[in-house]
Amino acid sequence: MTSEVDLVRWQFGHRARLVLTPVQVRLVFGQAHAARTLWNLMHDWWTMLRKDQRTLAAADVAIRQARKEIDWLAVLPAQAAQGVLKTYFQAWKNCWEGRADGPNFKARFRTVMSVDIPQGRDLQIKRVHRRWGMVNIPKVGRVRFRWTKDLPVGKKANAENRITGARLIKDVLGWHIAFRVQVVESKPEPRTGPEVGIDCGVNIPLALSDENHQNHGRPARLPDGTSDRDKWLNPDEKARLLRLERRAAHRNSFRKSGQQTTNRLKRTYDQIASLRARAKRRATDWQHQTTTELARRYGTIVVEQLDITNMVKSAKGTIEEPGKNVAQKSGLNRSISQEAWGRTVTMLAYKTARHGGTLYKVPAPGTSQRCSACGFTTPGSREDQATFVCKNPDCGWAANADSNAARNILHLYRIGLVAIPAAGRAVVRRALRVKPATAR
């Protein structure tokens, strides 16, 4: 019998596509606009008060009064209104602790439309088909959603394994519902499986130290050498995207400064965004499948501690000191952003923890220039983006540059140069301006 010590609680999200009728679309849009407006009203109310009057109790009273006096705010369920208050207060808390900027006004066309459903018991989820399920949305009714993952509902649900809430989200591909799922499972046994170092690159998306490279089969560059910003689209989709972009540029050329965007131009922009979102989903799907396979195969995974924000900075420079190779650096930045290395590492972090493995991060400087055979860093050893030839006269080892970097990453872990320990371990959040206890 499994004891409580052997159990671990996992919390994760699952996103599914909703199928709404035209009437339900109007109702959900009304709730989303009411939630956005309530946020703006609360922001104005919060900022005009003195600090000693800014309390959750006073905000709750103000929200209740507003929902009674303003009819179009009443379309938002009471629990969803409380969710807006909770999210707004958490945004200020993140600002006070230095983790983010303060909350601001939510514009109508630049804000992601969403509605929170804080309580899972209001959803009443039921599976009606192998591919479809039904969910109850407050003040909207029963709605179909795409069933792609087994959820703890019905007889599978209990106090430990259940859905704690959900959020309705609107993107360019339609309305979706994101479930908040909580499950309690047996703690995975620590794995003593093989170790592997992974180098994130552009030519080879994930280069492994054991030469088992993971490639999505979509070249990062076009035959003329330029960066392919639409590599996740097929040729027909690329041609359609080009036509839409030219159409949008043509229609935008007739728009005068300060003039409102026409509905035709908005529709063209939506079609462009739909193709972009389709490409992003394909990339994310490949990342999910690849990281799951790696987490199941290896017990210890080592990656680089990369500062991606600094890596994708522009090389444009200033007027006094203009940059060099600006176009080439811009193409490299676009390729790095397309590969989404940070999202890959995030997926590896929680998936290795679910499978009993461990994820480590090691310092990145020098891993691409150092020879993994002799250990020396000789100038000129990395001849180009894909070729590494050690210039040490006593070595002369040659290999793919990404493979060489992956071997160096694994070597740094084995000699003890570890930057961040086991993935899945609880992380204590602190303000950016607060020093850790060891440095005080």
mmCIF file of N, CA and C in Angstrom, residues 108-214:
data_model
loop_
_atom_site.group_PDB
_atom_site.id
_atom_site.type_symbol
_atom_site.label_atom_id
_atom_site.label_comp_id
_atom_site.label_asym_id
_atom_site.label_seq_id
_atom_site.Cartn_x
_atom_site.Cartn_y
_atom_site.Cartn_z
ATOM 1 N N ARG A 108 -8.988 47.890 -25.738
ATOM 2 C CA ARG A 108 -10.005 47.020 -26.304
ATOM 3 C C ARG A 108 -9.440 46.056 -27.340
ATOM 4 N N PHE A 109 -8.540 46.537 -28.216
ATOM 5 C CA PHE A 109 -8.081 45.714 -29.330
ATOM 6 C C PHE A 109 -6.709 45.102 -29.085
ATOM 7 N N ARG A 110 -6.026 45.459 -28.034
ATOM 8 C CA ARG A 110 -4.691 44.912 -27.780
ATOM 9 C C ARG A 110 -4.666 43.965 -26.582
ATOM 10 N N THR A 111 -5.811 43.614 -26.073
ATOM 11 C CA THR A 111 -5.901 42.770 -24.884
ATOM 12 C C THR A 111 -6.435 41.396 -25.258
ATOM 13 N N VAL A 112 -5.855 40.372 -24.701
ATOM 14 C CA VAL A 112 -6.351 39.006 -24.909
ATOM 15 C C VAL A 112 -7.667 38.847 -24.154
ATOM 16 N N MET A 113 -8.704 38.510 -24.880
ATOM 17 C CA MET A 113 -10.018 38.346 -24.274
ATOM 18 C C MET A 113 -10.040 37.049 -23.460
ATOM 19 N N SER A 114 -10.468 37.151 -22.200
ATOM 20 C CA SER A 114 -10.490 35.972 -21.342
ATOM 21 C C SER A 114 -11.522 36.163 -20.241
ATOM 22 N N VAL A 115 -12.019 35.030 -19.752
ATOM 23 C CA VAL A 115 -12.971 34.992 -18.642
ATOM 24 C C VAL A 115 -12.543 33.867 -17.713
ATOM 25 N N ASP A 116 -12.450 34.155 -16.434
ATOM 26 C CA ASP A 116 -12.003 33.154 -15.464
ATOM 27 C C ASP A 116 -13.205 32.455 -14.837
ATOM 28 N N ILE A 117 -13.057 31.154 -14.636
ATOM 29 C CA ILE A 117 -14.054 30.354 -13.911
ATOM 30 C C ILE A 117 -13.332 29.760 -12.705
ATOM 31 N N PRO A 118 -13.361 30.447 -11.556
ATOM 32 C CA PRO A 118 -12.495 30.038 -10.433
ATOM 33 C C PRO A 118 -12.845 28.686 -9.821
ATOM 34 N N GLN A 119 -14.111 28.288 -9.829
ATOM 35 C CA GLN A 119 -14.517 27.083 -9.127
ATOM 36 C C GLN A 119 -14.765 25.947 -10.114
ATOM 37 N N GLY A 120 -14.104 24.827 -9.853
ATOM 38 C CA GLY A 120 -14.226 23.693 -10.747
ATOM 39 C C GLY A 120 -15.589 23.025 -10.711
ATOM 40 N N ARG A 121 -16.302 23.161 -9.590
ATOM 41 C CA ARG A 121 -17.614 22.486 -9.497
ATOM 42 C C ARG A 121 -18.647 23.097 -10.435
ATOM 43 N N ASP A 122 -18.410 24.339 -10.895
ATOM 44 C CA ASP A 122 -19.354 24.970 -11.820
ATOM 45 C C ASP A 122 -19.237 24.412 -13.235
ATOM 46 N N LEU A 123 -18.167 23.699 -13.536
ATOM 47 C CA LEU A 123 -17.932 23.256 -14.911
ATOM 48 C C LEU A 123 -18.792 22.058 -15.312
ATOM 49 N N GLN A 124 -18.973 21.097 -14.382
ATOM 50 C CA GLN A 124 -19.809 19.924 -14.642
ATOM 51 C C GLN A 124 -19.400 19.226 -15.952
ATOM 52 N N ILE A 125 -18.152 18.813 -16.022
ATOM 53 C CA ILE A 125 -17.591 18.234 -17.249
ATOM 54 C C ILE A 125 -18.091 16.802 -17.412
ATOM 55 N N LYS A 126 -18.417 16.457 -18.642
ATOM 56 C CA LYS A 126 -18.873 15.115 -18.968
ATOM 57 C C LYS A 126 -18.352 14.738 -20.340
ATOM 58 N N ARG A 127 -17.854 13.521 -20.459
ATOM 59 C CA ARG A 127 -17.380 13.026 -21.744
ATOM 60 C C ARG A 127 -18.542 12.350 -22.464
ATOM 61 N N VAL A 128 -18.828 12.813 -23.661
ATOM 62 C CA VAL A 128 -19.967 12.297 -24.418
ATOM 63 C C VAL A 128 -19.536 11.506 -25.642
ATOM 64 N N HIS A 129 -18.257 11.577 -26.003
ATOM 65 C CA HIS A 129 -17.794 10.913 -27.210
ATOM 66 C C HIS A 129 -16.303 10.701 -27.057
ATOM 67 N N ARG A 130 -15.757 9.862 -27.916
ATOM 68 C CA ARG A 130 -14.320 9.601 -27.846
ATOM 69 C C ARG A 130 -13.501 10.873 -28.076
ATOM 70 N N ARG A 131 -14.038 11.787 -28.870
ATOM 71 C CA ARG A 131 -13.293 12.996 -29.201
ATOM 72 C C ARG A 131 -13.913 14.276 -28.667
ATOM 73 N N TRP A 132 -15.073 14.175 -28.008
ATOM 74 C CA TRP A 132 -15.757 15.382 -27.582
ATOM 75 C C TRP A 132 -16.219 15.255 -26.140
ATOM 76 N N GLY A 133 -16.271 16.390 -25.476
ATOM 77 C CA GLY A 133 -16.793 16.478 -24.123
ATOM 78 C C GLY A 133 -17.705 17.687 -24.004
ATOM 79 N N MET A 134 -18.423 17.771 -22.896
ATOM 80 C CA MET A 134 -19.330 18.885 -22.635
ATOM 81 C C MET A 134 -18.923 19.550 -21.335
ATOM 82 N N VAL A 135 -18.966 20.878 -21.311
ATOM 83 C CA VAL A 135 -18.614 21.641 -20.126
ATOM 84 C C VAL A 135 -19.668 22.724 -19.940
ATOM 85 N N ASN A 136 -19.969 23.015 -18.690
ATOM 86 C CA ASN A 136 -20.950 24.039 -18.377
ATOM 87 C C ASN A 136 -20.217 25.352 -18.083
ATOM 88 N N ILE A 137 -20.567 26.395 -18.810
ATOM 89 C CA ILE A 137 -20.002 27.722 -18.601
ATOM 90 C C ILE A 137 -21.073 28.586 -17.956
ATOM 91 N N PRO A 138 -20.813 29.163 -16.789
ATOM 92 C CA PRO A 138 -21.836 29.971 -16.111
ATOM 93 C C PRO A 138 -22.392 31.070 -17.004
ATOM 94 N N LYS A 139 -23.716 31.174 -17.033
ATOM 95 C CA LYS A 139 -24.469 32.170 -17.797
ATOM 96 C C LYS A 139 -24.311 32.020 -19.307
ATOM 97 N N VAL A 140 -23.765 30.875 -19.742
ATOM 98 C CA VAL A 140 -23.659 30.582 -21.175
ATOM 99 C C VAL A 140 -24.360 29.273 -21.506
ATOM 100 N N GLY A 141 -24.145 28.252 -20.675
ATOM 101 C CA GLY A 141 -24.789 26.968 -20.891
ATOM 102 C C GLY A 141 -23.784 25.883 -21.228
ATOM 103 N N ARG A 142 -24.296 24.761 -21.734
ATOM 104 C CA ARG A 142 -23.471 23.615 -22.081
ATOM 105 C C ARG A 142 -22.778 23.867 -23.407
ATOM 106 N N VAL A 143 -21.455 23.590 -23.426
ATOM 107 C CA VAL A 143 -20.645 23.864 -24.610
ATOM 108 C C VAL A 143 -19.788 22.628 -24.892
ATOM 109 N N ARG A 144 -19.660 22.297 -26.166
ATOM 110 C CA ARG A 144 -18.786 21.196 -26.560
ATOM 111 C C ARG A 144 -17.339 21.654 -26.594
ATOM 112 N N PHE A 145 -16.431 20.727 -26.244
ATOM 113 C CA PHE A 145 -15.008 20.999 -26.381
ATOM 114 C C PHE A 145 -14.293 19.739 -26.859
ATOM 115 N N ARG A 146 -13.162 19.947 -27.480
ATOM 116 C CA ARG A 146 -12.381 18.846 -28.056
ATOM 117 C C ARG A 146 -11.694 18.059 -26.940
ATOM 118 N N TRP A 147 -11.954 16.745 -26.873
ATOM 119 C CA TRP A 147 -11.394 15.901 -25.812
ATOM 120 C C TRP A 147 -10.114 15.261 -26.336
ATOM 121 N N THR A 148 -8.983 15.737 -25.874
ATOM 122 C CA THR A 148 -7.695 15.212 -26.312
ATOM 123 C C THR A 148 -6.855 14.667 -25.166
ATOM 124 N N LYS A 149 -7.363 14.741 -23.937
ATOM 125 C CA LYS A 149 -6.600 14.257 -22.788
ATOM 126 C C LYS A 149 -7.581 13.787 -21.727
ATOM 127 N N ASP A 150 -7.267 12.658 -21.089
ATOM 128 C CA ASP A 150 -8.110 12.149 -20.013
ATOM 129 C C ASP A 150 -8.065 13.109 -18.831
ATOM 130 N N LEU A 151 -9.230 13.552 -18.392
ATOM 131 C CA LEU A 151 -9.342 14.498 -17.293
ATOM 132 C C LEU A 151 -9.979 13.809 -16.091
ATOM 133 N N PRO A 152 -9.621 14.224 -14.873
ATOM 134 C CA PRO A 152 -10.216 13.621 -13.663
ATOM 135 C C PRO A 152 -11.644 14.127 -13.448
ATOM 136 N N VAL A 153 -12.579 13.528 -14.158
ATOM 137 C CA VAL A 153 -13.982 13.909 -14.039
ATOM 138 C C VAL A 153 -14.805 12.654 -13.777
ATOM 139 N N GLY A 154 -16.032 12.850 -13.318
ATOM 140 C CA GLY A 154 -16.911 11.716 -13.060
ATOM 141 C C GLY A 154 -16.410 10.834 -11.931
ATOM 142 N N LYS A 155 -16.326 9.534 -12.185
ATOM 143 C CA LYS A 155 -15.870 8.600 -11.158
ATOM 144 C C LYS A 155 -14.377 8.743 -10.872
ATOM 145 N N LYS A 156 -13.635 9.338 -11.789
ATOM 146 C CA LYS A 156 -12.199 9.517 -11.580
ATOM 147 C C LYS A 156 -11.883 10.714 -10.683
ATOM 148 N N ALA A 157 -12.867 11.553 -10.411
ATOM 149 C CA ALA A 157 -12.638 12.761 -9.629
ATOM 150 C C ALA A 157 -12.875 12.501 -8.153
ATOM 151 N N ASN A 158 -12.044 13.095 -7.320
ATOM 152 C CA ASN A 158 -12.202 13.038 -5.865
ATOM 153 C C ASN A 158 -11.568 14.291 -5.277
ATOM 154 N N ALA A 159 -11.350 14.281 -3.963
ATOM 155 C CA ALA A 159 -10.810 15.472 -3.301
ATOM 156 C C ALA A 159 -9.397 15.784 -3.742
ATOM 157 N N GLU A 160 -8.662 14.784 -4.189
ATOM 158 C CA GLU A 160 -7.273 14.997 -4.581
ATOM 159 C C GLU A 160 -7.120 15.146 -6.091
ATOM 160 N N ASN A 161 -7.835 14.336 -6.846
ATOM 161 C CA ASN A 161 -7.747 14.373 -8.307
ATOM 162 C C ASN A 161 -8.990 15.071 -8.852
ATOM 163 N N ARG A 162 -8.821 16.285 -9.294
ATOM 164 C CA ARG A 162 -9.973 17.062 -9.725
ATOM 165 C C ARG A 162 -9.518 18.247 -10.575
ATOM 166 N N ILE A 163 -10.498 18.913 -11.151
ATOM 167 C CA ILE A 163 -10.274 20.151 -11.897
ATOM 168 C C ILE A 163 -10.665 21.307 -10.985
ATOM 169 N N THR A 164 -9.722 22.163 -10.694
ATOM 170 C CA THR A 164 -9.942 23.237 -9.724
ATOM 171 C C THR A 164 -10.516 24.497 -10.342
ATOM 172 N N GLY A 165 -10.523 24.617 -11.648
ATOM 173 C CA GLY A 165 -11.044 25.818 -12.295
ATOM 174 C C GLY A 165 -10.671 25.819 -13.761
ATOM 175 N N ALA A 166 -10.998 26.911 -14.428
ATOM 176 C CA ALA A 166 -10.701 27.013 -15.848
ATOM 177 C C ALA A 166 -10.697 28.483 -16.245
ATOM 178 N N ARG A 167 -10.266 28.723 -17.464
ATOM 179 C CA ARG A 167 -10.263 30.074 -18.026
ATOM 180 C C ARG A 167 -10.589 29.985 -19.508
ATOM 181 N N LEU A 168 -11.508 30.816 -19.954
ATOM 182 C CA LEU A 168 -11.838 30.923 -21.361
ATOM 183 C C LEU A 168 -10.912 31.949 -22.006
ATOM 184 N N ILE A 169 -10.304 31.566 -23.126
ATOM 185 C CA ILE A 169 -9.309 32.408 -23.786
ATOM 186 C C ILE A 169 -9.646 32.498 -25.261
ATOM 187 N N LYS A 170 -9.558 33.699 -25.802
ATOM 188 C CA LYS A 170 -9.799 33.935 -27.228
ATOM 189 C C LYS A 170 -8.479 34.231 -27.919
ATOM 190 N N ASP A 171 -8.172 33.474 -28.972
ATOM 191 C CA ASP A 171 -7.013 33.760 -29.800
ATOM 192 C C ASP A 171 -7.476 33.806 -31.256
ATOM 193 N N VAL A 172 -6.513 33.906 -32.164
ATOM 194 C CA VAL A 172 -6.880 34.069 -33.577
ATOM 195 C C VAL A 172 -7.525 32.820 -34.148
ATOM 196 N N LEU A 173 -7.384 31.678 -33.498
ATOM 197 C CA LEU A 173 -7.977 30.432 -33.978
ATOM 198 C C LEU A 173 -9.306 30.122 -33.300
ATOM 199 N N GLY A 174 -9.810 31.022 -32.470
ATOM 200 C CA GLY A 174 -11.105 30.822 -31.840
ATOM 201 C C GLY A 174 -11.011 30.788 -30.325
ATOM 202 N N TRP A 175 -12.133 30.398 -29.710
ATOM 203 C CA TRP A 175 -12.209 30.315 -28.247
ATOM 204 C C TRP A 175 -11.698 28.958 -27.775
ATOM 205 N N HIS A 176 -10.951 28.986 -26.658
ATOM 206 C CA HIS A 176 -10.434 27.776 -26.041
ATOM 207 C C HIS A 176 -10.699 27.837 -24.537
ATOM 208 N N ILE A 177 -10.662 26.690 -23.913
ATOM 209 C CA ILE A 177 -10.799 26.609 -22.468
ATOM 210 C C ILE A 177 -9.553 25.953 -21.903
ATOM 211 N N ALA A 178 -8.974 26.601 -20.903
ATOM 212 C CA ALA A 178 -7.760 26.093 -20.246
ATOM 213 C C ALA A 178 -8.145 25.591 -18.855
ATOM 214 N N PHE A 179 -8.120 24.261 -18.677
ATOM 215 C CA PHE A 179 -8.473 23.665 -17.392
ATOM 216 C C PHE A 179 -7.269 23.707 -16.449
ATOM 217 N N ARG A 180 -7.543 23.956 -15.175
ATOM 218 C CA ARG A 180 -6.531 23.835 -14.129
ATOM 219 C C ARG A 180 -6.741 22.487 -13.438
ATOM 220 N N VAL A 181 -5.793 21.578 -13.639
ATOM 221 C CA VAL A 181 -5.941 20.191 -13.205
ATOM 222 C C VAL A 181 -5.002 19.915 -12.034
ATOM 223 N N GLN A 182 -5.518 19.204 -11.053
ATOM 224 C CA GLN A 182 -4.715 18.770 -9.904
ATOM 225 C C GLN A 182 -4.851 17.261 -9.762
ATOM 226 N N VAL A 183 -3.710 16.575 -9.725
ATOM 227 C CA VAL A 183 -3.701 15.121 -9.563
ATOM 228 C C VAL A 183 -2.674 14.748 -8.504
ATOM 229 N N VAL A 184 -2.926 13.657 -7.826
ATOM 230 C CA VAL A 184 -2.008 13.104 -6.834
ATOM 231 C C VAL A 184 -1.567 11.737 -7.328
ATOM 232 N N GLU A 185 -0.283 11.588 -7.523
ATOM 233 C CA GLU A 185 0.271 10.341 -8.056
ATOM 234 C C GLU A 185 1.393 9.849 -7.157
ATOM 235 N N SER A 186 1.777 8.619 -7.385
ATOM 236 C CA SER A 186 2.929 8.074 -6.669
ATOM 237 C C SER A 186 4.195 8.805 -7.092
ATOM 238 N N LYS A 187 5.011 9.119 -6.140
ATOM 239 C CA LYS A 187 6.251 9.826 -6.437
ATOM 240 C C LYS A 187 7.142 8.959 -7.316
ATOM 241 N N PRO A 188 7.589 9.482 -8.455
ATOM 242 C CA PRO A 188 8.405 8.655 -9.352
ATOM 243 C C PRO A 188 9.739 8.292 -8.714
ATOM 244 N N GLU A 189 10.168 7.096 -8.972
ATOM 245 C CA GLU A 189 11.455 6.643 -8.456
ATOM 246 C C GLU A 189 12.588 7.400 -9.162
ATOM 247 N N PRO A 190 13.594 7.835 -8.398
ATOM 248 C CA PRO A 190 14.729 8.513 -9.052
ATOM 249 C C PRO A 190 15.383 7.601 -10.078
ATOM 250 N N ARG A 191 15.571 8.132 -11.276
ATOM 251 C CA ARG A 191 16.111 7.335 -12.362
ATOM 252 C C ARG A 191 17.624 7.439 -12.398
ATOM 253 N N THR A 192 18.238 6.337 -12.700
ATOM 254 C CA THR A 192 19.692 6.292 -12.863
ATOM 255 C C THR A 192 20.045 5.991 -14.312
ATOM 256 N N GLY A 193 19.189 6.494 -15.192
ATOM 257 C CA GLY A 193 19.377 6.215 -16.601
ATOM 258 C C GLY A 193 20.541 6.968 -17.200
ATOM 259 N N PRO A 194 20.685 6.947 -18.498
ATOM 260 C CA PRO A 194 21.838 7.574 -19.153
ATOM 261 C C PRO A 194 21.821 9.089 -18.989
ATOM 262 N N GLU A 195 23.017 9.670 -19.067
ATOM 263 C CA GLU A 195 23.184 11.119 -19.010
ATOM 264 C C GLU A 195 23.388 11.658 -20.420
ATOM 265 N N VAL A 196 22.900 12.866 -20.649
ATOM 266 C CA VAL A 196 23.023 13.469 -21.973
ATOM 267 C C VAL A 196 23.150 14.979 -21.820
ATOM 268 N N GLY A 197 23.994 15.553 -22.666
ATOM 269 C CA GLY A 197 24.103 16.999 -22.757
ATOM 270 C C GLY A 197 23.411 17.478 -24.025
ATOM 271 N N ILE A 198 22.694 18.586 -23.933
ATOM 272 C CA ILE A 198 21.918 19.098 -25.059
ATOM 273 C C ILE A 198 22.366 20.523 -25.360
ATOM 274 N N ASP A 199 22.680 20.748 -26.621
ATOM 275 C CA ASP A 199 23.017 22.094 -27.095
ATOM 276 C C ASP A 199 21.897 22.569 -28.010
ATOM 277 N N CYS A 200 21.293 23.701 -27.662
ATOM 278 C CA CYS A 200 20.226 24.286 -28.481
ATOM 279 C C CYS A 200 20.849 25.126 -29.585
ATOM 280 N N GLY A 201 20.498 24.818 -30.818
ATOM 281 C CA GLY A 201 21.070 25.528 -31.946
ATOM 282 C C GLY A 201 20.035 25.918 -32.968
ATOM 283 N N VAL A 202 20.519 26.426 -34.096
ATOM 284 C CA VAL A 202 19.654 26.861 -35.188
ATOM 285 C C VAL A 202 19.640 25.833 -36.304
ATOM 286 N N ASN A 203 20.825 25.410 -36.755
ATOM 287 C CA ASN A 203 20.882 24.376 -37.798
ATOM 288 C C ASN A 203 20.376 23.035 -37.279
ATOM 289 N N ILE A 204 20.831 22.650 -36.092
ATOM 290 C CA ILE A 204 20.332 21.458 -35.415
ATOM 291 C C ILE A 204 19.582 21.939 -34.183
ATOM 292 N N PRO A 205 18.274 21.829 -34.152
ATOM 293 C CA PRO A 205 17.509 22.382 -33.018
ATOM 294 C C PRO A 205 17.979 21.884 -31.670
ATOM 295 N N LEU A 206 18.154 20.560 -31.523
ATOM 296 C CA LEU A 206 18.622 19.980 -30.272
ATOM 297 C C LEU A 206 19.721 18.977 -30.604
ATOM 298 N N ALA A 207 20.965 19.380 -30.347
ATOM 299 C CA ALA A 207 22.106 18.496 -30.579
ATOM 300 C C ALA A 207 22.437 17.776 -29.279
ATOM 301 N N LEU A 208 22.502 16.441 -29.317
ATOM 302 C CA LEU A 208 22.748 15.631 -28.135
ATOM 303 C C LEU A 208 24.179 15.127 -28.138
ATOM 304 N N SER A 209 24.706 14.948 -26.941
ATOM 305 C CA SER A 209 26.098 14.523 -26.808
ATOM 306 C C SER A 209 26.315 13.103 -27.294
ATOM 307 N N ASP A 210 25.259 12.276 -27.367
ATOM 308 C CA ASP A 210 25.408 10.905 -27.866
ATOM 309 C C ASP A 210 25.058 10.801 -29.357
ATOM 310 N N GLU A 211 25.056 11.926 -30.056
ATOM 311 C CA GLU A 211 24.805 12.001 -31.498
ATOM 312 C C GLU A 211 23.366 11.663 -31.883
ATOM 313 N N ASN A 212 22.476 11.531 -30.909
ATOM 314 C CA ASN A 212 21.064 11.265 -31.215
ATOM 315 C C ASN A 212 20.327 12.603 -31.357
ATOM 316 N N HIS A 213 20.692 13.350 -32.382
ATOM 317 C CA HIS A 213 20.178 14.700 -32.550
ATOM 318 C C HIS A 213 18.687 14.680 -32.864
ATOM 319 N N GLN A 214 17.985 15.725 -32.388
ATOM 320 C CA GLN A 214 16.564 15.891 -32.625
ATOM 321 C C GLN A 214 16.369 17.035 -33.620
#
